[in-house]
Amino acid sequence: MTESSSSDTGFTREAGGGDEARAAPARALNSVATTGGTNESRSTSNLASDAAGVVVQPQEITRDGMAGSGRMSGGGTGPALRRRSSSSSRRIQPLPLSSAAAATVDQISFDPQLLLQEGLDEWQDRARDLRNLRRAASIRQQPASSEKTTPSKTPSFRFQERSQSARRHSYESNGDTEGSTHGAVQYSTGDPGERDGDQFLFSEASEDGLQYGLGRGPRITTPGFETPSNVSSGVQNEGLSPAIRERDEEGDHGTADIPHELYAALAEAPQASLIHIVGLYHQVLLEHGLVQEAERIMSKLGELQSAIDSVEAERELQGMDLLLKDGLLKYLLKVSPLLPAIPPQIVKFKGLTLTRKMKVEAGYDTMFTKVQGIVKSPLSKSHIEEMAMLKGVTGYIMPGTLTLIMGPPGCGKSNLIRLLAGRPTGPDTALEGRVTYNGRNVQDIRCQRLAALVSAQDIHLPALTVRETLEFARDCTQAHRTKHYGDELKQLMGEALKHGQDPKLEMNLSMVGLKRVAGRPVGSPMRPSLTADEQHRLTIAEVVAGTYAAYFIDQLNQGADEAMTFDLVTSMRIIARIRQISVIGSILQPSSEVFQLFDRIIVLDGGQIMFQGPRQDALPYFESLGYVKPKNLSISEFLSEVTTPEGAHYLQPGYPKLMVEEFAANFLLSPTFRDIHRVVNSSDLLEEVWVEGNQPLGLGFTESRANNNGSGIVTGPGAVPSMLVAGVIEKGGSLAEPSISHTSLIAPGDEVVAVGGNGDMLKYFKTYDRALDNSLTGGLASAIDHVVEPVRLQLERPFQETKGLPIQFDREYILDLKPEMILLLKRELKVAWRNKLGFYLRLMQILIMSLYTGIVFFRVHNNPNQLDLNLLKSVFFISLLNLTLFNLGQLPGLLDERALYYKQQDAHFYRPLSYLFAKIVGGFPFTLLETTIWTLVVYFMTGLSLEDGGWHFWVYYIIATLSALNGASLVRFMAYFAPTRDAANALIGVFVAIFIVFAGFLVPRFIVRHYWIWAYYIDPLQWAITALMVNEFNSKTYSLPCSEVPDVVTNLPQCVGRPTNTIGHAYLARGQFYTSNSWIAVSIAVVVGWIVLLNVGAYFCLAKLRHVPRRNPFLEMKLATMDQHQVAKDEEWASAERKLSHSALPITLSWHELSYDILIPTIGQTRAILSHVSGWGKPGDMVALLGSYESGKTTLLNCLAGRKISLGRIGGQILVNGYPKVQKTFTHVEGYVEDLGSHAPYMTVRESIEFSAALRLGKKFAFEKRKEFVEEILELMQINHVSDMLINALLGNEENSREQATRLAIATELAGNPSILFLDLPTKGLDSHNSGHIVECLKRIADTGRLVISTLQSPSIRQISAFTRAQILKKGGETVYFGPVGTDGELIQKYFEAIPGTPLCPENQSPVNYAISVIGDGVKDVKSLRDYAFEFRVSELALQTHIEMQQLRRGKGQQGPDLVESGYRAPFPLMAKEILLKMQRFYWRNVNYNFGRMTSALGLGLILGSVYFNITPDTNVKMNAKSQSLFIICVLLGVTNASNVIPQILTMSATLERETNTNQYNVLLYNIGWTLGEVPYLATSTMIFCFVFCLMAQIAVHSAAQFFRFYFVLFEFTLAVTFLGALIVVASPLPQIAAVLVPIVIGFWTATGGSVVPKKKILNTVIWIFWTNPIQYALNSLTSITFFCDTNKPECLNNGANMACLNSPAACAQCSCPRVSDLNNVFVWTQLQFNRSLNNARIPIDMLVLAMFVLFFRFVTAVLLYFRMKRMQTK
C-alpha cells in the first residue's frame, strides 16, 4: 500500500492505490455525514465524546483511506483511552456487521466473525504500539481505570435483530450548557434478504465492568456509560417482534466470543473510535475482495440513518419549525402565490453628488481656545469647507437582485445607502442628481413604505424581549396579518396557527438565528443580555418584520460570525428571488462564500464609482486595467484595496498606476458603464435579468434587428441582431428550469443584451462597438460557443409595473391613529413595569422624602403664631418643589430612548402624536402613585386642615398631581428639545431656578423687579403654591379673628391693622397672596396650561427636530488622506528591519488542561466554557485563538491574561517559563489591549502612550530613553500622523477612526514593554482593508521578540497567514486543532482534509472558515457526525503537542527566568507628577464640563443678581427675601455641581479600572490628582458667580475681606457637595442609584438647613441631621458675613447700657446697623439671629467643619475606590 507523509503536518495519508473500491469508505462515511434530510431542517446527533470523561494519551497514527491499515501498512499506533468517572455519561453502540453467519461471495468463503476479529486485531496492535510509544517518550502514564473486569469471563458481542423502524435512542446533554453534545447515534444495517437490522449493543455495566444477561456469556459493556433501564436484555424491547422476543427468552443470541484484551481496548472507546473500528472492518472486507458487501453495508447504513433522522426530526418539530423543515426555499415557493404581491421597484440613480459644509477646526478645544473663540467670534469667521461625499454616482438596482457596495473606509458607502433609501441627508448638505423608484422621484412617493433602511447602530428598548421587539415592529409595519389570511393560506399555515404562531415572525426569527434567545430581554449596555452579534441581527429582523420592496442594509454582518452571515445572506437571497425584492448592503470582511451570493457589485472610492456590474465581472475588469488578485487574497479584500495606494502591489508590469480619478474615468469609458448609462437614461422602464447555466441551455432564441445609437457604435444593416427568447426547446436545460441563481424567471420575449462566461466580462449587444471588439459579430450562438461555461446572459424586458398599490405600500402609516395609540401605550406600560430598578428607585425616593418631610414638619401647630404659619408655607413649597423635581430622574432614560424614536419614526413605524400620547398616559399611573403616596404621608403627618368634609385634602391632592405632571412635561420637553444631555440639564436648571425664585415663597410679589414681574405671573410653581395657600388658610381651621389673638404684635404681626380679618386671611394678605377661593381655579388653569404648552412643544420637537450625533467627515477624510501618505512610509518600514530599543523579557506561556466554568444562578448549575484546553506560545510567536460563537476563545484569552474572569473557577495550570503563573507578577510582563473607551478621552495619542511608558517601564528608564521608546512605538504602529489628536476624536463609529483607535490601544499597552500581548478581536468592526493593517502591526510587534496571542473572528487567508500557531475551539471549549498555521493556512487545511470523511476545502475559502465549518460550528443546523475534538486528541499532532507541553512543564527556567517583580514600577515622585499632569489635562480640555458650569454660574449669578438688585432689608419681607437668596444659591449650586460630576466620574471609571489592573499607580494618588484637578475650575466658577451676584445684589461688598470670606465659605460648600456627588457615584453599584441618592441627600439637607425650618422648630428626632448638614454651616457663615452688624458697639447698644436703642433709632442716631421698620425698628441682625439661631462667632468653626466635610468625602471615596479595585484584581 502506497503512502505519502507530510513532515509539516505530522500525519500521513494514503496517496496511491488507484482502486476505486478503496475510496469507498471515505465516500460512504461522507454520505452518512450528509444524509438525513435537508441541511436546513434535519436534526442530527453529534458523535462527540464527553471531553470531561476522556483522557487521551499521546500517540502516533497512520491514516490511509478511511482510517489507515495497521499491520497492512507497516503498523502504527492506535488511540489508548482511559475514561474518567463522569456525571454525564453516554451509551456507546458500535456499528453492526452485515451478517453473523458465514457466506460466500464471488466463490470466496468468509466468516464475518473472523473478519471482525481481523479488524479488531489491528485496533489492538495500534493500542499496543501506543503504549510502547508512551514509554519511549517517557510520558507519565495515568493510573489504570478503576473499572474492573472478570478475567475468567470472556466478553462477547451479542447480535439481536430489531425492526428497522424502531426509534433510535439518543442522549442529549442539557440544552442550556454551552457546547452541549448529542448522545451517540445508534446505527443499524443488514442484508435485506436475511437480517434486517442486526446490530451491536452494549448493556449496562455491573460492578465488575460486565453485565450478565440471559445469554451464554457476559455482554460487552462500556464503563462510565449507562443504558436506559428499559433495555434489560441488551436492546430496546419497543418495536421488537414476538418472534424476536421469544428467541431472546430462549437464549439464542448468536454470540461471538472476543478475546478479553480486545474487549478491554474496545470497551473504553467512545463513539468516534467505534466508527473507526467499522472503518477497519470495512477495509478488511475490501482486502478480501468483498467490495459489494462492503459498499452495501455503508450504503444501507446511510439510508437507515437518513430515515431515522427524518422520523426523529418530524416527531420533534412542530409549528413553524415543521413548516420550515424542508427549507426556506420550498416554504416560500408554497406560500408566495397566496401572499399579497410586492410591487417590484427599479431604483435608478443618476449624477448623485452630495456635498457637506464642514467647519475646519485646527487642533482641539481647550478652555483657553474656547474663551478666545468667544472673544474673537464677532470679529472673525469660521473656516468652512465644502466636502464632496459622493461625486456623480450613476447606476441602477433591479428587482430580485442582491447588490454589495464595497470600498475602502470613507468611500461613501453609508451616504449612498441612505440616499438610495430616500432618507434625509442631514443638515448643511447639498444634493445634486436624483433617485427614482419606477420612474418617480423618491421625494414624490412614500419611500418609507417601499424601502427599508437598516443602520449600523443597534438601538432597542432594553426591557422588551426579542420576540416582543419584533412583534411591535410587525404591528407597525405589516398590514397583511394572520387574520387576513385566505382559506387556502390558513390551511397551509395550519400547523403554525394552531400553536398561536405568526408564520412571518417565526420565519424571521429562524432566518436571523434568534429563536434561541426569542424570550430573552434585549438588555442595555450597562446590563447586556444579548451579544453584539445578536443585537445587530435583531436590528435586521426588526426591519424584515415588515414587507418592503427594497432593503438597504449598512454593515450587514456587524459583529456576526461567518456562518451566521452566510445563513442570513442566503435567506435574503431566497426571499429576493421568490418575492422579487431588492437587497443592497455593505459587509465588513465578507468571505468568498458570502461574496458569491451577491449578484452585482458597486465599488466606491472617494465618493466615486470605481466599478459597477455583475459580480463575476469585477475581477476581469480590474485585470483589464493591470490589477490582478493574488492567490492568498480574498476577492473582497482585493476589491477594497485595489483603488487605494496598496493596490499598487497588485499592478502587473507594463500597466500604468492609476489614481482614484483615473479609476473613475476608466470605468466611465467601459462597456459596462455604457450599458448602465443606456438603461438609466432610457425613457422606458427596462428590467434587467441575469441568468447563468451550463450547456445545454434548453432555450430557443429568435432574431430581432434593432439599430443601435451612439458615437462609434455600429448601426444600420450591419448592426448586431438582437436575440429574443423564443421559449423552452429542451426540458432539463440549465436555463429551462427555475434556479436560485437566476435573478428572475425567464419569459418568452426577453431580449438578450449581453453574454459572457466564466472568467470573462459580459459583452453587450446594445452598446457593442466593433472598433474595440469584434467578438460579437457572429451573433449570439457564436458568442455562446466561444465562452467558458457556465454561460451568463443578461436579459432585458419591458417592466410591467403593478397597478394599484396594496395598502401596505400606499399608506404613510400602516395603523390608524387609535389602534396606533393603543399599541404604543401597551408598549410603554410594559416597558415601565419591567423597569423594576427604575420603579423601585422612584418608589424609594418618594417614600423616603415624604416620610422625612412628614417627620420634619410633624403636626405643625395651627395656633396663631408667625413661625408656625411660616412652616405651613414651607410644607407647600417643599411638597410642590419635590414633586416637580422627582421627574428629573427620567431625563437620562428619555434621552437614551430618543435615538430609538428617531430610527422608528423615520421608518414611519408610528406618528409623533401617538408616541407622545403613550409617554404621557403611560407615565400617568406612576405619577399618580407618587402623588398619592406623598399626599397621604405628608398631609396627615403635618396636620393640614381636614375641615369642610375633606375638601381641602382633595384640592391639595389635585394641585400636587398637576405639579407632578408639569414636572414630567418639563423633563419630557427638554429631553426632546435639547441637543445633548448637558444642554438639557443646563436648561432644566435655568427653568427650576426661575420657578423657585418667583414661586412667591422666597421673593414676594410686591418686591419683584418690574422687568421680572412677567416671570412671577407665569410661574406654575407660584400659582400652585398660591392655590395651596388659599386652600389651607381659607379653611375653618384658621377662622380665628385677629382681634382675639393675644399679643398680636409679637405672635402674629400680619394681624396688625387687620382686626376684622381672620388670621388666615391676614396671613395671606401680609404675604401678598390672593385671598379668594376663586383663585384656586385660576391656579389650576395656569398649571394645566403649562402642561399643555410643554407637551405641544414636545410634539413639535418630536415632529421637526432631529438631534443626531454629528459625525465628522472632515476628520474621516483627513485620516484617509493621512493613511494614504502613510503607505510610502510602510514600504520604507518593510524594507528596513527595525527593532524596538528596549527588548522584552523572553516569556514562554503554556496552558495545561485548562478548564473554566461559570455558575448560572437561575438554574443553580454550572456551564462549561473551556474543557481541557492545552497549548503554548513562545517569544516571537503569534497565536490565534479561533472558533465560532460560544466556542470559548475569548474566555481562554481572559484566563491566560487573568482579566475579566473569576480566577477561582479556572481548572488546569498556566505556566510562565515553566513556573506557575502568579497574577501580580505576571501583570508586569503582559499587555491586555482593551477597547479605546477605557482610555482617557482628553489626552492626545502621544500623551497616552507617554503616560503608560512613564508608569510601566520602571525606574531604570530615564526620560530620554522613554521618549525615544515612545517615538519608536509611534512609528512601529504607524500613528505618527495622529499623535497630536485627542483620543476622544478617535471614538467615532467610522472605519478610519476605529482603525486608529485600535492602533492606539495596542500602542498604549506596548509602551509598557510587555513580553506578551493579549488582544480580543482586534479586527472587529473593521473592513478587510483596515483589518489587514492591524494584523500587519501585530506581525511587526511579534518580530520584536514578543508573544502575541489574539482572538480572531473569521480571519481571511492573508490575516491568518501572519500567525505562526492557531488554536481552534469547538462549541463547548474543546480543542479541535492546535498547531502551526503554515503559508496561507495550508497546514490547518491539510490537517482537516487528512481526516477520513472530511470534505476538501473549497477553492478561495479561508482555512479557518473551512475548519469551523467541518467541525459543525459553521452553517447553522448542520452538525458534524465526527468528533473532531477526539480526532485531534488521537492525532500525531496532539502527541507532538503533549510532548512539547511536558518539556515546557519540566523545563523550569530554560525558556526564561521566573517572574518576581511586583508592585508599582514607577517611583513615587514620577507617579505623582504623571497623575497630576494627566488630571489637569483632562479638566483643561474637558470644555463641555468646565466651560459649561462656568457659563451656568454666570447665568445663575445674572438671574439672581437681577432679582435681588439693590434690595435693602428695611422691612421684614425684604429682609427675609434677601436672606433667603443665600439659601437659594446653596441649593442650586449644590444640586447642580453634585449632579454634573456624576457623568465625569463614570467617564473616568473605565480608565481607572484599566490602569489599576496593570498596577500603574496607587488609587489613592489618583484620588488626590482628581481632587487637585477639580479644585481650580470649581473655584473659578464659584468666583464668577460671587463676583456677579454679590455686586448686583450688594451682598458682602463692603470690604474685600468680607467678599473673600463670603467667597471662600461658598467655595468650601460647593466643593463639599461636589465631592459628595463623587462619593455617591463610587458607592453606588449603578449610575441610576446615584442619580436618585443625590437629590435625596440634598433634600434632607435642604429641609434641615435652618432656612426652610428654623433650628428651634426642628424636632429632636432629626436634629442630628441639622448638625451633620453642610448647608446649615454654610448658611450660618454666609448669613453672618452678609448681615452681621455689631449692635453692642458704643454707637448702638453699648453692651446693654443703651437699651433704648433696641427699638428707637433716635436713641442712637450714630448707630449704622440696619433696622426692620415694620417690626418695631428691630435690628436686622438681631431679628435674623433670633429667627434662625445664627452665631457670627461660629464662622471659623463653620469653615473648619466644611473643610472637614471636604476631606471626609474625599477620604471615604478613596477608600471605596481602593477596595473596589482590589476586589476586582483578586476576583
CSV table of C-alpha atoms in Angstrom, one decimal, residues 45-145:
chain,number,residue,atom,x,y,z
A,45,SER,CA,-26.9,13.8,16.5
A,46,ASN,CA,-23.4,14.7,17.4
A,47,LEU,CA,-20.9,11.9,17.8
A,48,ALA,CA,-18.8,13.8,20.3
A,49,SER,CA,-17.4,12.1,23.3
A,50,ASP,CA,-17.6,13.7,26.7
A,51,ALA,CA,-14.4,15.7,26.9
A,52,ALA,CA,-14.5,15.7,30.7
A,53,GLY,CA,-14.5,12.0,30.8
A,54,VAL,CA,-11.8,11.0,28.3
A,55,VAL,CA,-8.1,11.3,28.8
A,56,VAL,CA,-6.2,10.9,25.6
A,57,GLN,CA,-2.7,9.5,25.8
A,58,PRO,CA,-0.3,10.7,23.0
A,59,GLN,CA,0.0,8.5,20.1
A,60,GLU,CA,1.2,8.3,16.5
A,61,ILE,CA,-1.5,7.5,14.0
A,62,THR,CA,-1.3,6.5,10.3
A,63,ARG,CA,-4.3,7.3,8.2
A,64,ASP,CA,-4.9,5.7,4.8
A,65,GLY,CA,-8.2,5.9,3.1
A,66,MET,CA,-10.7,5.5,5.7
A,67,ALA,CA,-8.6,5.1,8.8
A,68,GLY,CA,-5.2,3.6,7.9
A,69,SER,CA,-4.3,0.0,7.9
A,70,GLY,CA,-2.3,-1.0,11.0
A,71,ARG,CA,-0.5,-4.2,10.1
A,72,MET,CA,-1.1,-3.9,6.4
A,73,SER,CA,0.6,-0.5,6.2
A,74,GLY,CA,3.5,-1.3,8.3
A,75,GLY,CA,1.9,-0.8,11.7
A,76,GLY,CA,1.0,2.2,13.6
A,77,THR,CA,-0.3,3.2,16.9
A,78,GLY,CA,-4.0,3.4,17.9
A,79,PRO,CA,-5.5,5.6,20.5
A,80,ALA,CA,-5.3,4.4,24.0
A,81,LEU,CA,-8.1,5.9,26.0
A,82,ARG,CA,-8.8,5.9,29.7
A,83,ARG,CA,-12.2,7.0,30.9
A,84,ARG,CA,-12.6,9.1,34.0
A,85,SER,CA,-15.7,9.0,36.1
A,86,SER,CA,-18.1,11.4,34.7
A,87,SER,CA,-21.5,12.6,35.9
A,88,SER,CA,-22.7,13.0,32.3
A,89,SER,CA,-22.3,9.5,30.8
A,90,ARG,CA,-23.3,8.3,27.4
A,91,ARG,CA,-24.3,4.9,26.0
A,92,ILE,CA,-22.0,3.6,23.2
A,93,GLN,CA,-23.4,1.5,20.4
A,94,PRO,CA,-20.9,0.3,17.8
A,95,LEU,CA,-21.8,-0.2,14.2
A,96,PRO,CA,-23.0,-3.6,13.1
A,97,LEU,CA,-21.8,-6.4,10.8
A,98,SER,CA,-23.9,-7.2,7.9
A,99,SER,CA,-24.3,-10.9,8.8
A,100,ALA,CA,-23.5,-13.1,11.7
A,101,ALA,CA,-23.1,-16.2,9.6
A,102,ALA,CA,-20.6,-17.4,7.1
A,103,ALA,CA,-21.4,-16.5,3.5
A,104,THR,CA,-20.0,-17.0,0.0
A,105,VAL,CA,-19.4,-14.0,-2.2
A,106,ASP,CA,-17.8,-14.5,-5.7
A,107,GLN,CA,-16.8,-18.0,-4.7
A,108,ILE,CA,-14.9,-16.7,-1.7
A,109,SER,CA,-15.9,-18.1,1.6
A,110,PHE,CA,-15.6,-15.9,4.7
A,111,ASP,CA,-16.8,-15.6,8.2
A,112,PRO,CA,-17.8,-12.2,9.4
A,113,GLN,CA,-16.7,-13.1,12.8
A,114,LEU,CA,-13.2,-13.7,11.6
A,115,LEU,CA,-13.2,-10.5,9.6
A,116,LEU,CA,-14.3,-8.6,12.6
A,117,GLN,CA,-11.5,-10.3,14.5
A,118,GLU,CA,-9.0,-9.2,12.0
A,119,GLY,CA,-10.2,-5.6,12.2
A,120,LEU,CA,-10.0,-5.7,16.0
A,121,ASP,CA,-6.6,-7.2,15.9
A,122,GLU,CA,-5.4,-4.1,14.1
A,123,TRP,CA,-7.1,-1.9,16.7
A,124,GLN,CA,-5.3,-3.9,19.4
A,125,ASP,CA,-1.9,-3.5,17.6
A,126,ARG,CA,-2.4,0.2,17.5
A,127,ALA,CA,-3.2,0.3,21.2
A,128,ARG,CA,-0.1,-1.8,21.9
A,129,ASP,CA,2.2,0.4,19.8
A,130,LEU,CA,0.8,3.5,21.6
A,131,ARG,CA,1.8,2.1,25.0
A,132,ASN,CA,5.3,1.4,23.6
A,133,LEU,CA,5.5,4.9,22.2
A,134,ARG,CA,4.5,6.4,25.6
A,135,ARG,CA,7.2,4.5,27.3
A,136,ALA,CA,9.8,5.6,24.7
A,137,ALA,CA,8.7,9.2,25.1
A,138,SER,CA,8.9,9.0,28.9
A,139,ILE,CA,5.5,10.4,29.2
A,140,ARG,CA,3.9,9.9,32.6
A,141,GLN,CA,1.0,7.4,32.4
A,142,GLN,CA,-2.2,7.9,34.2
A,143,PRO,CA,-3.2,5.3,36.7
A,144,ALA,CA,-5.3,2.4,35.4
A,145,SER,CA,-9.0,2.7,35.3
